[in-house]
Coordinates of C-alpha atoms in Angstrom, one line a residue:
M1 CA 45.9 -37.7 -27.7
A2 CA 48.7 -40.2 -27.6
G3 CA 49.8 -38.9 -24.2
L4 CA 46.3 -39.2 -22.9
N5 CA 46.0 -42.8 -24.1
V6 CA 49.3 -43.7 -22.3
S7 CA 47.9 -42.2 -19.1
M8 CA 44.7 -44.1 -19.4
A9 CA 46.7 -47.3 -19.8
F10 CA 48.7 -46.3 -16.7
F11 CA 45.5 -45.8 -14.7
I12 CA 44.2 -49.2 -15.8
S13 CA 47.5 -51.0 -15.1
I14 CA 47.8 -49.5 -11.6
I15 CA 44.2 -50.3 -10.7
C16 CA 44.6 -53.9 -11.9
L17 CA 47.9 -54.3 -10.1
C18 CA 46.5 -53.0 -6.8
E19 CA 43.4 -55.2 -7.1
V20 CA 45.6 -58.3 -7.6
T21 CA 47.8 -57.2 -4.6
R22 CA 44.7 -56.8 -2.4
R23 CA 43.4 -60.3 -3.2
F24 CA 46.8 -61.9 -2.7
S25 CA 47.3 -59.9 0.6
K26 CA 43.9 -61.0 1.9
R27 CA 44.9 -64.6 1.4
I28 CA 48.2 -64.5 3.2
F29 CA 47.7 -61.9 6.0
P30 CA 45.6 -62.2 9.1
P31 CA 42.4 -60.1 8.9
K32 CA 43.7 -57.4 11.2
V33 CA 47.0 -57.0 9.4
Y34 CA 45.2 -56.9 6.1
F35 CA 42.4 -54.4 7.0
Y36 CA 44.5 -52.2 9.2
F37 CA 47.7 -52.0 7.2
A38 CA 48.0 -53.9 3.9
S39 CA 44.7 -52.8 2.4
E40 CA 45.3 -49.1 3.4
L41 CA 48.8 -49.3 2.0
V42 CA 47.6 -50.6 -1.3
S43 CA 44.7 -48.2 -1.6
S44 CA 47.0 -45.3 -0.7
F45 CA 49.5 -46.4 -3.4
Q46 CA 46.6 -46.6 -5.9
M47 CA 45.2 -43.2 -5.0
C48 CA 48.6 -41.4 -5.0
T49 CA 49.9 -42.8 -8.3
C50 CA 46.6 -42.0 -10.1
F51 CA 46.4 -38.6 -8.5
L52 CA 50.0 -37.7 -9.6
E53 CA 49.4 -38.8 -13.2
L54 CA 46.1 -36.9 -13.2
K55 CA 47.7 -33.8 -11.7
M56 CA 50.3 -34.0 -14.5
L57 CA 47.5 -34.1 -17.1
R58 CA 45.7 -31.2 -15.4
D59 CA 48.8 -29.0 -15.3
I60 CA 50.2 -29.8 -18.8
G61 CA 47.1 -30.9 -20.8
P62 CA 45.5 -27.5 -21.5
W63 CA 48.5 -26.2 -23.4
G64 CA 50.4 -29.4 -24.2
G65 CA 47.6 -31.7 -25.2
G66 CA 44.8 -29.4 -26.3
F67 CA 42.2 -30.7 -23.8
G68 CA 40.6 -28.6 -21.0
P69 CA 39.7 -29.2 -17.4
D70 CA 36.6 -31.1 -18.4
V71 CA 38.8 -34.1 -19.2
S72 CA 40.7 -34.0 -15.9
L73 CA 37.5 -33.6 -13.9
T74 CA 35.9 -36.5 -15.7
L75 CA 38.9 -38.6 -15.0
L76 CA 38.9 -37.6 -11.4
F77 CA 35.3 -38.7 -11.0
L78 CA 36.0 -42.0 -12.7
L79 CA 39.1 -42.7 -10.7
F80 CA 37.5 -41.8 -7.4
S81 CA 34.5 -44.0 -8.3
V82 CA 36.9 -46.9 -9.0
H83 CA 38.7 -46.2 -5.8
G84 CA 35.5 -46.4 -3.8
A85 CA 34.5 -49.7 -5.6
T86 CA 37.9 -51.4 -5.1
S87 CA 39.1 -50.1 -1.7
D88 CA 37.6 -52.9 0.3
G89 CA 36.8 -50.7 3.3
S90 CA 40.0 -48.7 3.3
S91 CA 40.0 -44.9 3.0
A92 CA 43.6 -43.8 2.1
N93 CA 42.8 -40.6 3.9
P94 CA 44.1 -39.8 7.4
M95 CA 41.1 -37.5 8.0
I96 CA 38.6 -40.4 7.6
S97 CA 40.7 -42.6 9.8
L98 CA 40.9 -39.9 12.5
Q99 CA 37.2 -39.3 12.2
E100 CA 36.5 -43.0 12.7
F101 CA 38.8 -43.0 15.8
L102 CA 37.0 -40.0 17.3
A103 CA 33.6 -41.6 16.6
L104 CA 34.8 -44.7 18.5
D105 CA 34.5 -46.8 15.4
F106 CA 38.1 -48.0 15.6
S107 CA 40.7 -48.4 18.3
L108 CA 43.9 -46.4 18.7
K109 CA 46.0 -49.3 17.6
A110 CA 44.0 -49.8 14.4
T111 CA 44.1 -46.0 13.7
V112 CA 47.9 -45.8 14.1
A113 CA 48.4 -48.7 11.8
K114 CA 46.1 -47.1 9.2
L115 CA 47.9 -43.7 9.4
L116 CA 51.3 -45.4 9.0
A117 CA 50.1 -47.4 6.0
Q118 CA 48.7 -44.3 4.3
F119 CA 51.9 -42.3 4.6
V120 CA 54.1 -45.3 3.6
G121 CA 51.9 -46.2 0.7
M122 CA 51.9 -42.6 -0.7
E123 CA 55.7 -42.3 -0.3
V124 CA 56.2 -45.5 -2.2
A125 CA 53.7 -44.3 -4.9
F126 CA 55.5 -41.0 -5.3
A127 CA 58.9 -42.8 -5.8
F128 CA 57.3 -45.2 -8.2
T129 CA 55.5 -42.5 -10.3
K130 CA 58.7 -40.5 -10.6
K131 CA 60.5 -43.6 -11.9
Y132 CA 57.7 -44.1 -14.4
W133 CA 57.9 -40.5 -15.5
S134 CA 61.7 -40.9 -16.0
R135 CA 61.0 -43.4 -18.8
E136 CA 59.6 -40.4 -20.7
L137 CA 57.0 -42.4 -22.6
T138 CA 55.2 -39.3 -23.8
D139 CA 55.9 -35.6 -24.3
F140 CA 53.9 -34.9 -21.2
H141 CA 56.4 -36.9 -19.1
I142 CA 59.3 -35.1 -20.6
I143 CA 57.7 -31.7 -19.7
Q144 CA 56.8 -33.1 -16.2
N145 CA 60.4 -34.1 -15.6
L146 CA 61.6 -30.6 -16.5
M147 CA 59.0 -29.0 -14.2
A148 CA 59.7 -31.4 -11.3
Q149 CA 63.3 -30.1 -11.1
D150 CA 61.9 -26.9 -9.6
C151 CA 58.4 -27.6 -8.4
S152 CA 56.4 -24.8 -6.9
S153 CA 53.8 -24.7 -4.1
S154 CA 50.2 -25.7 -4.8
I155 CA 49.1 -22.7 -2.7
S156 CA 48.4 -19.9 -5.1
T157 CA 46.6 -17.7 -2.7
S158 CA 47.3 -16.2 0.8
V159 CA 47.9 -18.7 3.6
S160 CA 44.8 -17.6 5.5
H161 CA 42.6 -18.1 2.4
G162 CA 44.3 -21.4 1.8
I163 CA 43.5 -22.5 5.4
F164 CA 39.8 -21.5 4.9
V165 CA 39.6 -23.3 1.5
E166 CA 41.1 -26.6 2.7
A167 CA 39.1 -26.5 6.0
L168 CA 35.9 -25.9 4.0
C169 CA 36.7 -28.7 1.5
S170 CA 37.4 -31.1 4.4
F171 CA 34.2 -30.1 6.2
F172 CA 31.9 -30.8 3.2
F173 CA 33.8 -34.0 2.2
Q174 CA 33.6 -35.4 5.8
L175 CA 30.0 -34.4 6.1
V176 CA 29.1 -36.4 3.0
V177 CA 31.2 -39.4 4.1
L178 CA 29.4 -39.4 7.5
R179 CA 26.0 -38.9 6.0
F180 CA 26.3 -41.8 3.5
Q181 CA 28.7 -44.1 5.4
M182 CA 25.9 -46.7 6.0
S183 CA 24.3 -46.3 2.5
A184 CA 24.6 -48.9 -0.2
L185 CA 27.7 -48.8 -2.3
M186 CA 25.7 -48.1 -5.5
Y187 CA 24.6 -44.8 -3.9
R188 CA 27.6 -43.9 -1.7
I189 CA 30.3 -44.3 -4.4
P190 CA 29.0 -41.9 -7.0
I191 CA 27.8 -39.3 -4.4
V192 CA 31.3 -39.2 -2.8
A193 CA 33.0 -39.1 -6.2
I194 CA 30.7 -36.2 -7.3
T195 CA 31.5 -34.4 -4.1
V196 CA 35.3 -34.8 -4.6
T197 CA 35.0 -33.6 -8.2
A198 CA 32.9 -30.6 -7.3
L199 CA 35.3 -29.6 -4.5
A200 CA 38.3 -30.0 -6.8
Y201 CA 36.7 -27.9 -9.5
A202 CA 36.1 -25.1 -6.9
A203 CA 39.2 -25.3 -4.8
A204 CA 42.0 -26.6 -7.1
P205 CA 43.0 -23.1 -8.4
F206 CA 43.7 -22.0 -4.8
T207 CA 45.3 -24.9 -2.9
G208 CA 45.2 -27.9 -5.2
A209 CA 42.1 -29.2 -3.3
F210 CA 43.9 -32.1 -1.4
F211 CA 41.9 -32.3 1.9
N212 CA 44.1 -35.3 2.5
P213 CA 47.2 -34.6 4.6
A214 CA 49.2 -37.7 3.4
L215 CA 48.6 -36.8 -0.2
A216 CA 49.5 -33.2 0.3
Y217 CA 52.6 -34.1 2.2
V218 CA 53.9 -36.3 -0.6
V219 CA 53.0 -34.0 -3.5
T220 CA 53.7 -30.4 -2.3
F221 CA 55.6 -30.3 1.0
T222 CA 59.0 -30.4 -0.7
C223 CA 58.2 -27.7 -3.2
S224 CA 59.4 -24.1 -2.9
G225 CA 57.1 -21.1 -2.3
N226 CA 55.9 -21.7 1.2
S227 CA 57.5 -22.7 4.6
S228 CA 56.9 -26.0 6.3
L229 CA 54.7 -24.2 8.9
E230 CA 52.5 -22.7 6.2
Y231 CA 52.1 -26.1 4.6
F232 CA 51.3 -27.6 8.0
Q233 CA 48.6 -25.0 8.6
V234 CA 47.0 -25.3 5.2
Y235 CA 47.2 -29.1 4.6
W236 CA 47.1 -30.6 8.1
L237 CA 45.6 -28.2 10.6
A238 CA 42.8 -26.9 8.2
P239 CA 41.6 -30.4 7.2
I240 CA 41.6 -31.5 10.9
T241 CA 39.5 -28.5 11.8
G242 CA 37.1 -29.1 9.0
M243 CA 36.7 -32.8 10.0
L244 CA 36.1 -31.9 13.7
I245 CA 33.4 -29.4 12.8
A246 CA 31.7 -31.9 10.4
L247 CA 31.7 -34.7 13.1
F248 CA 30.4 -32.3 15.8
L249 CA 27.6 -31.0 13.6
Y250 CA 26.7 -34.5 12.4
Q251 CA 26.6 -36.2 15.8
G252 CA 26.2 -33.3 18.2
N253 CA 29.3 -34.4 20.0
I254 CA 32.8 -35.9 19.6
P255 CA 32.4 -39.3 21.3
R256 CA 36.1 -39.8 21.9
L257 CA 36.4 -36.4 23.7
F258 CA 33.0 -35.9 25.3
Q259 CA 29.7 -37.7 25.4
T260 CA 27.2 -34.9 26.0
N261 CA 25.1 -34.2 22.9
L262 CA 25.1 -30.4 22.6
L263 CA 23.0 -30.0 19.5
Y264 CA 20.4 -32.8 19.2
S265 CA 17.8 -34.1 21.7
Q266 CA 18.2 -37.7 22.6
K267 CA 14.6 -38.1 23.9
N268 CA 12.9 -41.2 22.8
K269 CA 9.1 -41.3 22.5
Y270 CA 9.2 -44.9 23.7
R271 CA 9.9 -45.7 27.3
I272 CA 13.0 -47.8 27.9
P273 CA 12.6 -50.5 30.5
K274 CA 14.5 -49.8 33.7
G275 CA 17.9 -51.4 33.8
K276 CA 18.2 -51.7 30.0
A277 CA 19.3 -48.2 29.2
Q278 CA 22.9 -47.7 28.3
S279 CA 25.0 -44.7 28.5
G280 CA 26.0 -42.8 25.3
A281 CA 29.6 -44.0 25.8
Q282 CA 28.6 -47.6 26.0
N283 CA 26.5 -47.3 22.9
Q284 CA 29.2 -45.6 20.9
A285 CA 31.8 -48.1 22.1
E286 CA 29.6 -51.0 21.1
R287 CA 28.9 -49.4 17.7
G288 CA 32.6 -49.0 17.2
R289 CA 33.3 -52.6 18.1
S290 CA 30.6 -53.9 15.9
R291 CA 32.0 -51.9 12.9
E292 CA 35.5 -53.4 13.5
E293 CA 34.1 -56.9 13.9
Q294 CA 32.0 -56.5 10.8
L295 CA 35.1 -55.4 8.8
L296 CA 37.2 -58.3 10.2
N297 CA 34.5 -60.9 9.8
S298 CA 34.0 -59.9 6.1
N299 CA 37.2 -61.9 5.5

């Protein structure tokens, strides 16, 4: 249990460090720089460091520490709940950022800044975590360092099955995010965390259950066992496909690509006064601007 206690202290330290960094960054950076880059970078760092330590516990814990998957799944739920409570509007997930861009919630400039911050944050987190493991504070870390010298792919099934699994995980995750995006935090955070935990329980044995291209890129793209093209298909193309299907089914269209609603009727039982009706594109654009303004004004 000593190794688990050290990991718990690591989780708490990272969360506290990131929270302090967020508050400091919010004071010194303009709102756009903070929300579109600094906040995403810090949240991505927090998510990646905690995920790597948790993945280490999940891989080594059953035979090195005597605890089963119930411990790692409980920790996953708690860590994702804390991430949702402390993220300050950032997602640390390129699929959510792309979904918001396609839904006209954020501009291209903001989306590019977010994507850059997410990849940079997770790259820094990977280097930081490797340095932390090199201190070999526990037997788990010693074993992890030996395993890291020749890491293997997280894909333990066929590529076609892996594509299906990651696309399905991304679909359900994005659908939940869309459905509860306007709900109160006290409901949204546990629901999203439960969804992530359930998907990880079902899909981790096959692909690692990333449904986050930035996280997958940092963790498994350099490992042997699959080609770069296969990694791209499973961890980038599949999540994008799942996200597009989820957005289309939820809204009936993809606002950034086309405005016609192909699934749901837009008829209103109340008559709209002539001259006051707005097109779907205008409504979506105004909704997007209002969400950006709301995020920036929260500073």
